[in-house]
CSV table of C-alpha atoms in Angstrom, one decimal:
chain,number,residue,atom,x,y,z
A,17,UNK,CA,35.1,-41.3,-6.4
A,18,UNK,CA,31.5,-40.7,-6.5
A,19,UNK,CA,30.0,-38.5,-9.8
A,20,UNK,CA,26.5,-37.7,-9.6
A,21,UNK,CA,25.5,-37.5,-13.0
A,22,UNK,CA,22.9,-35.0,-14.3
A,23,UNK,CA,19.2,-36.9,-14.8
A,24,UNK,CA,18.3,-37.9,-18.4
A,25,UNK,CA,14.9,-36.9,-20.0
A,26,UNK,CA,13.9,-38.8,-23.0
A,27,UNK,CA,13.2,-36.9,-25.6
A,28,UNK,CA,12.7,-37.3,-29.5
A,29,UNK,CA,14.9,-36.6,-32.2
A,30,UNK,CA,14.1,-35.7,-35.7
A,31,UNK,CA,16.8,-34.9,-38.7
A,32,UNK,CA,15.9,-33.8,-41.8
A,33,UNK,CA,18.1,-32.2,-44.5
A,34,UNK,CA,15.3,-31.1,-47.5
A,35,UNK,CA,15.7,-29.7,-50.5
A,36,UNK,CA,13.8,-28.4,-54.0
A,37,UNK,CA,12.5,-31.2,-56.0
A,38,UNK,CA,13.2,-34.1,-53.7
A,39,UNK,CA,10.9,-36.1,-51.0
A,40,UNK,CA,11.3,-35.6,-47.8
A,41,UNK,CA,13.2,-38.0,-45.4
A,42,UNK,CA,13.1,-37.5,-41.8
A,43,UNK,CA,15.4,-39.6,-39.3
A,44,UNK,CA,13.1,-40.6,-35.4
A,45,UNK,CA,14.9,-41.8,-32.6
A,46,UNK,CA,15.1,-41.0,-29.1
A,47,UNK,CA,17.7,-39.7,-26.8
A,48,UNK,CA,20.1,-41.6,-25.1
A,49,UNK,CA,21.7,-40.5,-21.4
A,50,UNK,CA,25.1,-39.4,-21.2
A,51,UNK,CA,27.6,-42.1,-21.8
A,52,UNK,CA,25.5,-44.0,-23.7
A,53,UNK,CA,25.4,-44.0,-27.2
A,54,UNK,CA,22.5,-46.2,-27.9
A,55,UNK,CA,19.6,-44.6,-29.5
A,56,UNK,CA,16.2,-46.1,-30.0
A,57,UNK,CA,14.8,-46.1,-33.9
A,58,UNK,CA,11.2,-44.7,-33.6
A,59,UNK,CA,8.8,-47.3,-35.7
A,60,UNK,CA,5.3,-45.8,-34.2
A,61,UNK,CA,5.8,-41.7,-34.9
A,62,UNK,CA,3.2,-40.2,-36.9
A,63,UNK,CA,5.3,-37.7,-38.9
A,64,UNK,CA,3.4,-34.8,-41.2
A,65,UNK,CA,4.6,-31.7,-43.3
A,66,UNK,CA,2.8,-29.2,-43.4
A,67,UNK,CA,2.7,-25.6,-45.5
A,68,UNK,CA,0.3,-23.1,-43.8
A,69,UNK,CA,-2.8,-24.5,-42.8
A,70,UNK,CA,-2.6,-27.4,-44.8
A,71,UNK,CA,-0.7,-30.7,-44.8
A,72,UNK,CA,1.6,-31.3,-47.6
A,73,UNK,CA,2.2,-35.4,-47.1
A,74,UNK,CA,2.3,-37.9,-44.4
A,75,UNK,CA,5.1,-39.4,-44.2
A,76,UNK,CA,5.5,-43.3,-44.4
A,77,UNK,CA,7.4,-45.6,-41.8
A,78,UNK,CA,10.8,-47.2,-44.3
A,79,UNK,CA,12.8,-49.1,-41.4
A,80,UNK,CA,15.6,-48.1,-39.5
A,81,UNK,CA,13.8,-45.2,-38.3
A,82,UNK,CA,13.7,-43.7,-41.3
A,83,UNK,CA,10.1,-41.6,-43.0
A,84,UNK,CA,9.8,-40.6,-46.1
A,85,UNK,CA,7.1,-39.0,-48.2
A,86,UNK,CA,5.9,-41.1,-51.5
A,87,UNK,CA,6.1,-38.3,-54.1
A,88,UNK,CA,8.9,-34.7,-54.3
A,89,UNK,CA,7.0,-32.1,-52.2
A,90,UNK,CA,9.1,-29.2,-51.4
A,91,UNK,CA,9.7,-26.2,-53.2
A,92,UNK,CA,11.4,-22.5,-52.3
A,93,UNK,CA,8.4,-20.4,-52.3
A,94,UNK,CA,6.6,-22.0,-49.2
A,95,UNK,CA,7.8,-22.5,-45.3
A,96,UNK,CA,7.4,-26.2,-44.0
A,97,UNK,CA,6.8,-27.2,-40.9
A,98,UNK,CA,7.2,-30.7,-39.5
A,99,UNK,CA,5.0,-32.2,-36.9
A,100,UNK,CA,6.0,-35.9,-34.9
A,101,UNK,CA,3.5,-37.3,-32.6
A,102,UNK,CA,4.7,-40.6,-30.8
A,103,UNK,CA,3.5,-42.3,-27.6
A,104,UNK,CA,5.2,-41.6,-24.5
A,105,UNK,CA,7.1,-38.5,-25.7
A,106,UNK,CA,6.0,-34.5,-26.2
A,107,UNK,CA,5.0,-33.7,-29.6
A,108,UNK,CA,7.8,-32.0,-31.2
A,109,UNK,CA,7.7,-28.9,-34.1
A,110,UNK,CA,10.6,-27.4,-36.4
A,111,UNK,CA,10.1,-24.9,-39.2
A,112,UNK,CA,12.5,-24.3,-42.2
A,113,UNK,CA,12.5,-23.6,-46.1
A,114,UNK,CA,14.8,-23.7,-49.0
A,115,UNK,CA,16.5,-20.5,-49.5
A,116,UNK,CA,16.9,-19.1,-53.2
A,117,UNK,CA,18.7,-21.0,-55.9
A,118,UNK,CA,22.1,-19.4,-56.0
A,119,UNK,CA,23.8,-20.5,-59.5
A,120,UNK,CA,27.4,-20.8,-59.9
A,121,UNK,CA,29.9,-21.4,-62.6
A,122,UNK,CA,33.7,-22.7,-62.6
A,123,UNK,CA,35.7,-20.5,-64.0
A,124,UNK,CA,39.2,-22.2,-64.1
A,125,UNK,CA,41.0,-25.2,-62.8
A,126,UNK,CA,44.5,-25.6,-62.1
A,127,UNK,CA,45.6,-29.3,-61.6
A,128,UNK,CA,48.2,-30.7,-59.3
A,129,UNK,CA,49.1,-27.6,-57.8
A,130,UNK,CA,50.9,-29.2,-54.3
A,131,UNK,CA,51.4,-32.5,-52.4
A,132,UNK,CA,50.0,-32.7,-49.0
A,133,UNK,CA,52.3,-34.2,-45.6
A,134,UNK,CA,50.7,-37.9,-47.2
A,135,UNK,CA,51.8,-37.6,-50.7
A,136,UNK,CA,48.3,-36.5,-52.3
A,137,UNK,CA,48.1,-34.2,-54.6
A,138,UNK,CA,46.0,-31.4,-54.8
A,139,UNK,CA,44.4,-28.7,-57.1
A,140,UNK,CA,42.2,-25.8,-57.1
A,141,UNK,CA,39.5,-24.5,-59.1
A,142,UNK,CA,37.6,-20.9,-58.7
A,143,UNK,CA,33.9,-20.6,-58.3
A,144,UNK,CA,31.8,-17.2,-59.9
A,145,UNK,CA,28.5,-16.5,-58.2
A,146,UNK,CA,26.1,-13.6,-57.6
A,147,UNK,CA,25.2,-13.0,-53.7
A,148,UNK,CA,21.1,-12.4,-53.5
A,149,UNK,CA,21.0,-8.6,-52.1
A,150,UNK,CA,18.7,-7.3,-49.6
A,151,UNK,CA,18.7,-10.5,-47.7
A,152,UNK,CA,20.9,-12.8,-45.2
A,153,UNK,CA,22.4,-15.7,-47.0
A,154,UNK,CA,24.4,-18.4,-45.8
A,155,UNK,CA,26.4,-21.7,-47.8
A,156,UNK,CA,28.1,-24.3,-48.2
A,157,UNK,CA,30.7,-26.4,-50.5
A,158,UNK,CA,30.2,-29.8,-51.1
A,159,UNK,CA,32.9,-31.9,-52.7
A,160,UNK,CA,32.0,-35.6,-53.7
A,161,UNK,CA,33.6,-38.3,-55.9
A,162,UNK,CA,31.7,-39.3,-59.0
A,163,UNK,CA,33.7,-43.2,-58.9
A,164,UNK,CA,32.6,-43.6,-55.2
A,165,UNK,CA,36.5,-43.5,-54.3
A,166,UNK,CA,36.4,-41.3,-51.4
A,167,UNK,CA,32.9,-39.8,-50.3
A,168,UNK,CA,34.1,-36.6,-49.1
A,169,UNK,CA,37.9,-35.2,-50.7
A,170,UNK,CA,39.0,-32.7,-48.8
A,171,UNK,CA,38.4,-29.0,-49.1
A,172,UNK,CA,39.7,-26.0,-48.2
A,173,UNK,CA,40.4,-22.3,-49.0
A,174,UNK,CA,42.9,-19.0,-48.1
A,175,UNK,CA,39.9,-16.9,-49.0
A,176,UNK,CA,38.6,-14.8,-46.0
A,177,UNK,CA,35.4,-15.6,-46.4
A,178,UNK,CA,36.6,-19.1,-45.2
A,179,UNK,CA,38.8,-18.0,-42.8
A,180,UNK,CA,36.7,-15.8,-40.9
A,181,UNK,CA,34.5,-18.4,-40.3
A,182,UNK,CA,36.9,-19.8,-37.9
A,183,UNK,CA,36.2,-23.9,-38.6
A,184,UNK,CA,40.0,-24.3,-40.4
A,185,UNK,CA,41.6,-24.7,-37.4
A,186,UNK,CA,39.6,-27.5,-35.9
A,187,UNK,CA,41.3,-31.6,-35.9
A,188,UNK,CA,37.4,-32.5,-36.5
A,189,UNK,CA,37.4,-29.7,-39.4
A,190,UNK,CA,34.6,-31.3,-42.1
A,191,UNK,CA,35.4,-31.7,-45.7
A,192,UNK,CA,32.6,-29.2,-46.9
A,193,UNK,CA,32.8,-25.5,-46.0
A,194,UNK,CA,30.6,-23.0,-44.7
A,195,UNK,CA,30.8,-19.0,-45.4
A,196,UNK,CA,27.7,-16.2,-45.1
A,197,UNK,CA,27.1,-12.5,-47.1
A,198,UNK,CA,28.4,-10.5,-44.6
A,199,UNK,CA,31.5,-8.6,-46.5
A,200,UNK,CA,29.8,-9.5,-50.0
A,201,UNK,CA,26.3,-8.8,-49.9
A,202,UNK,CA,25.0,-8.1,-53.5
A,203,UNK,CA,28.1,-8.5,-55.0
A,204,UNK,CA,29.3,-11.1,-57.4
A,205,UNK,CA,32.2,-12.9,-56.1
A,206,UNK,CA,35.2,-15.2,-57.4
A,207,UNK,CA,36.1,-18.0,-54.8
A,208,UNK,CA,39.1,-20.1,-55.2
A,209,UNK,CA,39.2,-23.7,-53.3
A,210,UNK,CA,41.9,-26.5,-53.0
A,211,UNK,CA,41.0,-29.9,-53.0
A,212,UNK,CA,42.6,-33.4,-52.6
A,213,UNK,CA,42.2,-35.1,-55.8
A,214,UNK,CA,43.2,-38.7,-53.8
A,215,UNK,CA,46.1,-39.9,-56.1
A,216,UNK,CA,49.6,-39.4,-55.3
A,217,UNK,CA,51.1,-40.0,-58.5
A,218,UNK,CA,50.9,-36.7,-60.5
A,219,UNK,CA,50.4,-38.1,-63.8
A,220,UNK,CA,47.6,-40.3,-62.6
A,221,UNK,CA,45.7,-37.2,-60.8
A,222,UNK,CA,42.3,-37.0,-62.8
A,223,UNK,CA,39.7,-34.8,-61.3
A,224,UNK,CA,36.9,-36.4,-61.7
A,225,UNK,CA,34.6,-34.7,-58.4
A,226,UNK,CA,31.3,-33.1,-58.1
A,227,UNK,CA,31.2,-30.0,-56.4
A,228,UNK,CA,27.9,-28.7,-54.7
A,229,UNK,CA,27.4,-24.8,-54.1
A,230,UNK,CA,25.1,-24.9,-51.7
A,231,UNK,CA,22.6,-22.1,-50.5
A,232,UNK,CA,21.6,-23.1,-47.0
A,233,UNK,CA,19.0,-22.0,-44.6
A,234,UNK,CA,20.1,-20.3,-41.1
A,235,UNK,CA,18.5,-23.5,-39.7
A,236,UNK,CA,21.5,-26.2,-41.4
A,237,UNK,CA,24.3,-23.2,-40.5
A,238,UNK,CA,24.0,-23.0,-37.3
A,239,UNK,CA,23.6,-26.3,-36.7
A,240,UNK,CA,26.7,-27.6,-39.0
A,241,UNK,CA,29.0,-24.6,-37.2
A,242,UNK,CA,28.0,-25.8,-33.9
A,243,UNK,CA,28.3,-29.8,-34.8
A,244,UNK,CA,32.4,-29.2,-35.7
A,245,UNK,CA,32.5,-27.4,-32.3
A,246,UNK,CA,30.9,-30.2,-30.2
A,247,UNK,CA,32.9,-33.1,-32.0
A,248,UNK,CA,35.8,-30.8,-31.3
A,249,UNK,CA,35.0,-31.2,-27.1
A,250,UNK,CA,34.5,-34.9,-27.8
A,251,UNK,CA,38.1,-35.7,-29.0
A,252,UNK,CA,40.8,-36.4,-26.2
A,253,UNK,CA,44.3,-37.0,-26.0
A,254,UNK,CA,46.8,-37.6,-23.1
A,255,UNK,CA,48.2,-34.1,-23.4
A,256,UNK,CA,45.2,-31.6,-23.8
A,257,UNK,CA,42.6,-33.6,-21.6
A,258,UNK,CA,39.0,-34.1,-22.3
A,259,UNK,CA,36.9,-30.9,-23.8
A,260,UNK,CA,34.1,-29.4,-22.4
A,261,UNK,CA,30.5,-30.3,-23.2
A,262,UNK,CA,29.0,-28.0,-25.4
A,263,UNK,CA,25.3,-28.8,-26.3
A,264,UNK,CA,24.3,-28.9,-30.0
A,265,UNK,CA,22.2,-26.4,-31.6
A,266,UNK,CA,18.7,-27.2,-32.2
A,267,UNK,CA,15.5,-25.9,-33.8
A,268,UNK,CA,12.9,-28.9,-32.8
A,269,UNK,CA,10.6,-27.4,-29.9
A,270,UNK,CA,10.5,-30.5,-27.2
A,271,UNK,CA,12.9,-32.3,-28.8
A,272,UNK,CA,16.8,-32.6,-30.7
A,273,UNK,CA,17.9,-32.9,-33.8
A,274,UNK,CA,17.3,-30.3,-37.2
A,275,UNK,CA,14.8,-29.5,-39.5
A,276,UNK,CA,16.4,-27.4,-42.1
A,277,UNK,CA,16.1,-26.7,-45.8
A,278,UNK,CA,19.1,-25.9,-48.5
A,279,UNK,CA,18.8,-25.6,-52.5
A,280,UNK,CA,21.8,-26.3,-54.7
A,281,UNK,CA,23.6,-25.9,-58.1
A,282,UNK,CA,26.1,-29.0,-59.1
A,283,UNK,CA,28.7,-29.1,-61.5
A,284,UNK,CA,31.7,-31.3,-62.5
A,285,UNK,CA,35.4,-31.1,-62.4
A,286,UNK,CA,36.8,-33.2,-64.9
């Protein structure tokens, strides 16, 4: 059996995750055809931020396809916009900034509340914040170890903010989570999550994890919500076939990939 596969355009792809205080480090490579997942590390892009009318830093070639900026250049109060020029492909845009700093504060913690189907134990702890009014705003949780044990524990929530968002029932479900304002706008808000400490024994559970409350631009939500849906289509099994192909979101004109901006308050859970 014959399959005529669709034609392949190479095109340039730029990630970039920024935030307040912090250089800017944007990812070049180029697209690979279906079935193939080779991609080619850019080394000859010429990669600028720019703020207005003016350019904010040029950013410097560090290997792997990697750029970076030499000195922390972004900041909430100003819209970014990154420009790559690089022979043979289209020149390629994306605009973003870093949404308002959103603090929160833990509230309570209650340790070793359950045992998961592998024996790890799990606790919870309750978040307070103050939704920004008069304006769209959308986050995320981060969860990290502070021992380097596991990266990314898992987390999760009954709250309906959570649910609503419809990303629990996924197999490639990520560890973070991702909620908007819509039933809260303006209004201060307790959120409980659940977590996996990674120890089975209950007397040995410390928590010792960094949580992240992110504020994220509408840039970095769509593009996470659509990037657990299109790893969803990728997984296969005997029974329930192969998904669908369901294109990722983008916001770089002529090219793929995300240019997007988030700000962030961090605690501990100890």
């Amino acid at each position: 059996v014959e399959i005529d596969m669709p034609g392949h355009e190479n095109r340039l792809v730029a990630n970039c995750f920024f935030t307040r205080g912090k250089p800017f480090e944007v990812k070049v490579n180029s697209s690979s055809a279906l079935l193939n997942n080779d991609t080619e590390n850019r080394e000859d892009a010429l990669v600028l931020i720019t703020a207005g009318n003016s350019i904010q830093d040029t950013l410097q070639y560090a290997g792997e396809g990697m750029y970076a900026s030499e000195q922390p250049v972004a900041d909430m109060n100003a819209e970014y916009t990154l420009q790559i020029s690089c022979p043979g492909y289209p020149d390629v845009t994306a605009s973003s900034s870093i949404p308002s700093y959103v603090p929160m504060t833990i509230t309570s913690i209650k340790r070793n509340l359950f045992r998961d189907e592998n024996g790890n134990m799990h606790s919870a702890a309750t978040i307070k914040f103050q939704d920004p009014p008069g304006e769209e705003n959308f986050y995320e949780i981060v969860i990290t170890t502070i021992n380097d044990l596991r990266l990314f524990p898992s987390c999760n929530s009954d709250d309906s903010l959570i649910t609503r968002e419809g990303d629990l029932d996924f197999y490639h479900s990520p560890s973070t989570r991702l909620f908007r304002d819509t039933y809260i706008d303006s209004r201060e808000y307790d959120l409980e999550i659940t977590f996996d400490t990674g120890y089975t024994d209950e007397e040995n559970s410390p928590i010792d994890l960094v949580i992240e409350f992110r504020s994220i631009s509408k840039e970095l939500y769509n593009y996470k919500k659509r990037l657990i849906r299109h790893l969803e289509n990728q997984y296969s099994d005997i029974w329930e076939g192969v998904g669908n192909p369901l294109p990722m979101y983008t916001n770089i004109v002529n090219g793929y990939g995300v240019f997007a901006g988030y700000s962030a308050c961090i605690d501990t859970l100890r």
